[in-house]
Amino acid sequence: RYVVLTKILPDQASQGYLDLQDQVLETLNGEKVADLADLAAKASDPGVLARPLVLGFMGGTPAVLDLGPNGENHQRILKKYGIRLDRRL
């Protein structure tokens, strides 16, 4: 199975990464991502969220996303785009 990043929401936290849409995600912080449920589990770990996320893409350069202190960037993006839930699996 592949996890495909289909859309990047424009924000100051995603500057420089808007061209990564439609890319196959292989790793999160160096750990293989098996499917969406695995990605959600890995991304929900408080230890993971305390530092920038390193997304590894098939055949590409990794992207480093900083969620900010206490996930502030993540929360701001959800609010900015009117997203009530960040996942539904």
Backbone as ProteinMPNN parsed JSONL, in Angstrom:
{"seq_chain_A": "RYVVLTKILPDQASQGYLDLQDQVLETLNGEKVADLADLAAKASDPGVLARPLVLGFMGGTPAVLDLGPNGENHQRILKKYGIRLDRRL", "coords_chain_A": {"N_chain_A": [[0.829, -1.185, 0.0], [0.344, 2.264, -0.606], [0.916, 5.529, 0.703], [-0.262, 8.536, -0.251], [0.492, 11.868, -0.578], [-1.756, 14.177, -1.242], [-2.552, 16.85, -1.242], [-1.345, 20.033, -0.363], [-1.789, 22.39, 2.048], [-1.662, 25.816, 1.694], [0.406, 27.759, 3.749], [2.356, 29.538, 6.199], [3.873, 27.634, 7.497], [4.132, 25.646, 5.628], [5.631, 26.622, 3.59], [7.619, 26.428, 0.704], [7.081, 23.793, 0.272], [4.914, 23.314, -1.333], [4.995, 22.078, -3.782], [5.061, 19.393, -3.31], [2.782, 17.913, -3.529], [0.87, 15.03, -4.474], [2.824, 13.116, -4.025], [4.459, 10.077, -3.021], [4.491, 9.005, 0.22], [6.972, 7.649, 2.205], [8.348, 7.431, 4.659], [8.185, 8.468, 8.121], [9.877, 10.491, 10.159], [12.063, 8.815, 9.712], [11.016, 6.26, 10.045], [9.396, 3.561, 8.499], [6.315, 3.952, 6.781], [3.382, 2.215, 6.783], [0.658, 2.353, 6.078], [-2.322, 4.474, 6.036], [-3.461, 4.316, 8.636], [-1.246, 3.523, 10.135], [0.406, 5.751, 9.734], [-1.17, 7.716, 11.044], [-1.101, 6.729, 13.672], [1.664, 6.883, 14.231], [2.051, 9.656, 13.958], [0.538, 10.604, 16.029], [1.835, 10.148, 18.354], [2.99, 11.603, 21.286], [5.73, 12.166, 21.685], [6.711, 12.314, 19.101], [5.347, 14.511, 18.109], [6.52, 16.548, 19.495], [8.742, 17.46, 18.243], [10.114, 18.632, 15.084], [8.55, 17.21, 12.157], [9.825, 14.791, 9.989], [9.367, 14.075, 6.783], [9.658, 11.486, 4.544], [9.924, 10.965, 1.119], [9.167, 8.916, -1.735], [11.865, 8.489, -3.771], [12.677, 11.146, -3.436], [13.611, 14.331, -1.918], [13.656, 14.72, 1.615], [11.053, 16.306, 3.569], [10.813, 18.774, 6.057], [8.702, 19.464, 8.594], [7.616, 21.836, 10.829], [5.645, 21.723, 13.558], [5.358, 23.58, 15.469], [5.417, 25.085, 18.805], [3.652, 23.087, 21.069], [2.021, 22.177, 18.996], [1.022, 24.407, 17.644], [1.176, 25.48, 14.979], [-0.099, 23.492, 13.51], [-2.703, 23.56, 14.642], [-3.44, 26.177, 13.938], [-3.563, 25.993, 11.137], [-5.648, 24.137, 10.807], [-7.78, 25.657, 11.818], [-7.702, 27.915, 10.109], [-8.485, 26.822, 7.632], [-10.951, 25.813, 8.217], [-11.209, 23.169, 9.171], [-12.542, 20.604, 10.911], [-11.832, 18.074, 11.976], [-8.695, 16.483, 12.057], [-8.228, 14.034, 11.06], [-9.88, 11.097, 9.857], [-10.262, 7.979, 10.136]], "CA_chain_A": [[0.0, 0.0, 0.0], [1.047, 3.542, -0.644], [0.291, 6.723, 1.262], [0.024, 9.603, -1.203], [0.195, 13.226, -0.134], [-2.467, 14.706, -2.409], [-2.797, 18.295, -1.174], [-0.615, 20.824, 0.629], [-2.521, 23.624, 2.331], [-0.737, 26.945, 1.789], [0.565, 28.365, 5.072], [3.77, 29.849, 6.448], [4.546, 26.406, 7.92], [4.343, 24.757, 4.477], [6.369, 27.335, 2.544], [8.665, 25.643, 0.078], [6.668, 22.406, 0.11], [3.67, 23.223, -2.086], [5.191, 21.206, -4.948], [5.127, 17.996, -2.883], [1.516, 17.195, -3.678], [0.875, 13.817, -5.293], [4.048, 12.36, -3.761], [4.295, 8.89, -2.191], [5.18, 9.109, 1.504], [7.568, 6.368, 2.603], [8.761, 7.387, 6.065], [7.955, 9.583, 9.041], [11.021, 10.512, 11.084], [12.929, 7.676, 9.443], [10.312, 4.992, 10.22], [8.538, 3.193, 7.363], [4.872, 4.147, 6.944], [2.736, 1.092, 6.103], [-0.637, 2.766, 5.54], [-2.825, 5.676, 6.715], [-3.62, 4.049, 10.07], [0.105, 3.535, 10.697], [0.819, 7.155, 9.75], [-1.92, 8.389, 12.1], [-0.569, 6.262, 14.958], [2.998, 7.464, 14.417], [1.939, 11.111, 14.098], [-0.172, 10.921, 17.268], [2.744, 9.935, 19.483], [3.413, 12.907, 21.831], [7.163, 12.358, 21.475], [6.892, 12.694, 17.705], [4.807, 15.858, 17.915], [7.335, 17.519, 20.228], [9.853, 17.913, 17.393], [9.695, 18.709, 13.675], [8.298, 15.954, 11.455], [10.62, 14.597, 8.777], [8.611, 13.233, 5.858], [10.495, 10.939, 3.48], [9.136, 10.648, -0.064], [9.757, 7.989, -2.694], [12.739, 9.091, -4.764], [12.791, 12.594, -3.3], [14.23, 14.946, -0.757], [12.737, 14.786, 2.755], [10.475, 17.592, 3.965], [10.806, 18.937, 7.506], [7.581, 20.31, 8.981], [7.619, 22.225, 12.239], [4.28, 21.939, 14.043], [5.394, 24.683, 16.419], [5.233, 24.702, 20.205], [2.324, 22.533, 21.391], [1.236, 21.983, 17.783], [0.35, 25.662, 17.285], [1.046, 25.616, 13.523], [-1.12, 22.524, 13.116], [-4.009, 24.087, 15.064], [-3.725, 27.361, 13.143], [-3.945, 25.55, 9.794], [-6.991, 23.563, 10.897], [-8.728, 26.757, 11.992], [-7.66, 28.743, 8.902], [-9.197, 26.169, 6.542], [-12.24, 25.301, 8.696], [-11.149, 21.721, 9.273], [-12.938, 20.215, 12.281], [-11.067, 16.902, 12.37], [-7.502, 16.35, 11.215], [-8.217, 12.674, 10.492], [-11.051, 10.239, 10.006], [-9.849, 6.682, 9.582]], "C_chain_A": [[0.869, 1.242, 0.0], [0.222, 4.595, 0.073], [0.71, 7.869, 0.355], [-0.422, 10.935, -0.617], [-0.444, 13.955, -1.312], [-2.634, 16.218, -2.393], [-1.949, 18.902, -0.07], [-1.4, 22.112, 0.825], [-1.52, 24.761, 2.486], [-0.76, 27.59, 3.174], [2.049, 28.673, 5.241], [4.539, 28.593, 6.859], [4.844, 25.472, 6.75], [5.075, 25.446, 3.331], [7.505, 26.463, 2.02], [8.273, 24.206, -0.192], [5.41, 22.246, -0.737], [3.788, 22.303, -3.305], [5.241, 19.723, -4.574], [3.813, 17.243, -3.04], [1.673, 16.062, -4.676], [2.18, 13.025, -5.168], [3.738, 11.175, -2.845], [5.155, 9.042, -0.942], [5.692, 7.729, 1.897], [7.867, 6.301, 4.091], [8.301, 8.629, 6.822], [9.04, 9.485, 10.097], [11.874, 9.249, 10.95], [12.266, 6.317, 9.599], [9.363, 4.757, 9.048], [7.07, 3.391, 7.718], [4.172, 3.077, 6.111], [1.433, 1.497, 5.421], [-1.119, 3.989, 6.332], [-2.982, 5.477, 8.212], [-2.266, 4.085, 10.777], [0.634, 4.968, 10.786], [0.134, 7.91, 10.882], [-1.393, 7.998, 13.481], [0.794, 6.881, 15.235], [2.913, 8.973, 14.673], [1.236, 11.519, 15.379], [0.7, 10.768, 18.505], [3.233, 11.287, 19.997], [4.905, 13.19, 21.646], [7.476, 12.801, 20.06], [6.466, 14.138, 17.492], [5.632, 16.94, 18.601], [8.506, 18.054, 19.402], [9.364, 17.991, 15.951], [9.518, 17.315, 13.065], [9.16, 15.911, 10.201], [9.874, 13.589, 7.907], [9.529, 12.798, 4.726], [9.634, 10.476, 2.323], [9.902, 9.737, -1.006], [10.573, 8.766, -3.729], [12.939, 10.587, -4.627], [13.493, 13.039, -2.037], [13.225, 14.991, 0.39], [12.24, 16.216, 2.992], [10.459, 17.624, 5.486], [9.71, 19.938, 7.86], [7.622, 20.569, 10.476], [6.187, 22.534, 12.66], [4.203, 23.092, 15.04], [5.197, 24.188, 17.841], [3.796, 24.25, 20.444], [1.437, 22.387, 20.161], [0.522, 23.23, 17.296], [0.171, 25.832, 15.775], [-0.058, 24.702, 13.002], [-2.517, 23.062, 13.439], [-4.403, 25.314, 14.235], [-4.203, 26.979, 11.742], [-5.349, 24.96, 9.81], [-8.04, 24.665, 10.985], [-8.841, 27.596, 10.711], [-8.503, 28.152, 7.769], [-10.526, 25.538, 6.979], [-12.311, 23.795, 8.783], [-11.436, 21.329, 10.728], [-12.109, 19.049, 12.813], [-9.853, 16.761, 11.474], [-7.362, 14.945, 10.639], [-9.539, 11.969, 10.765], [-10.711, 8.917, 9.341], [-10.757, 5.586, 10.086]], "O_chain_A": [[1.977, 1.256, 0.536], [-1.009, 4.561, 0.055], [1.9, 8.146, 0.208], [-1.573, 11.098, -0.213], [0.242, 14.312, -2.27], [-2.839, 16.816, -3.449], [-1.848, 18.349, 1.025], [-1.646, 22.843, -0.134], [-0.621, 24.681, 3.323], [-1.823, 27.922, 3.697], [2.891, 28.138, 4.519], [5.737, 28.497, 6.596], [5.708, 24.602, 6.858], [5.135, 24.913, 2.223], [8.247, 25.847, 2.785], [9.034, 23.464, -0.814], [4.889, 21.136, -0.846], [2.778, 21.806, -3.803], [5.445, 18.88, -5.448], [3.738, 16.058, -2.716], [2.491, 16.123, -5.593], [2.587, 12.344, -6.109], [2.854, 11.262, -1.992], [6.375, 9.188, -1.022], [4.935, 6.759, 1.919], [7.675, 5.262, 4.724], [8.062, 9.687, 6.239], [9.11, 8.506, 10.84], [12.342, 8.69, 11.942], [12.897, 5.301, 9.309], [8.617, 5.654, 8.655], [6.635, 3.044, 8.815], [4.336, 3.024, 4.892], [1.137, 1.041, 4.316], [-0.402, 4.484, 7.202], [-2.666, 6.38, 8.987], [-2.151, 4.613, 11.883], [1.235, 5.352, 11.789], [0.785, 8.664, 11.604], [-1.258, 8.851, 14.359], [1.053, 7.35, 16.344], [3.634, 9.498, 15.522], [1.33, 12.679, 15.782], [0.327, 11.218, 19.588], [3.829, 12.05, 19.238], [5.295, 14.344, 21.467], [8.405, 13.578, 19.841], [7.133, 14.896, 16.787], [5.457, 18.125, 18.316], [9.183, 18.995, 19.818], [8.298, 17.464, 15.636], [10.234, 16.374, 13.408], [9.216, 16.879, 9.442], [9.764, 12.411, 8.247], [10.109, 13.632, 4.031], [8.713, 9.682, 2.513], [11.131, 9.78, -1.069], [10.036, 9.594, -4.466], [13.329, 11.245, -5.591], [13.908, 12.23, -1.207], [12.05, 15.275, 0.159], [12.913, 17.192, 2.659], [10.133, 16.628, 6.131], [9.776, 21.107, 7.48], [7.658, 19.64, 11.282], [5.585, 23.493, 12.176], [3.114, 23.529, 15.41], [4.855, 23.027, 18.065], [2.845, 24.938, 20.071], [0.214, 22.468, 20.277], [-0.489, 23.125, 16.601], [-0.886, 26.284, 15.333], [-0.853, 25.101, 12.152], [-3.41, 23.019, 12.593], [-5.569, 25.469, 13.873], [-5.145, 27.577, 11.222], [-6.154, 25.251, 8.925], [-9.066, 24.611, 10.306], [-9.943, 27.943, 10.284], [-9.158, 28.888, 7.031], [-11.154, 24.815, 6.206], [-13.352, 23.201, 8.501], [-10.686, 21.671, 11.642], [-11.726, 19.046, 13.983], [-9.964, 16.903, 10.256], [-6.477, 14.693, 9.821], [-10.211, 12.22, 11.766], [-10.857, 8.763, 8.128], [-10.573, 4.421, 9.733]]}, "name": "protein", "num_of_chains": 1, "seq": "RYVVLTKILPDQASQGYLDLQDQVLETLNGEKVADLADLAAKASDPGVLARPLVLGFMGGTPAVLDLGPNGENHQRILKKYGIRLDRRL"}
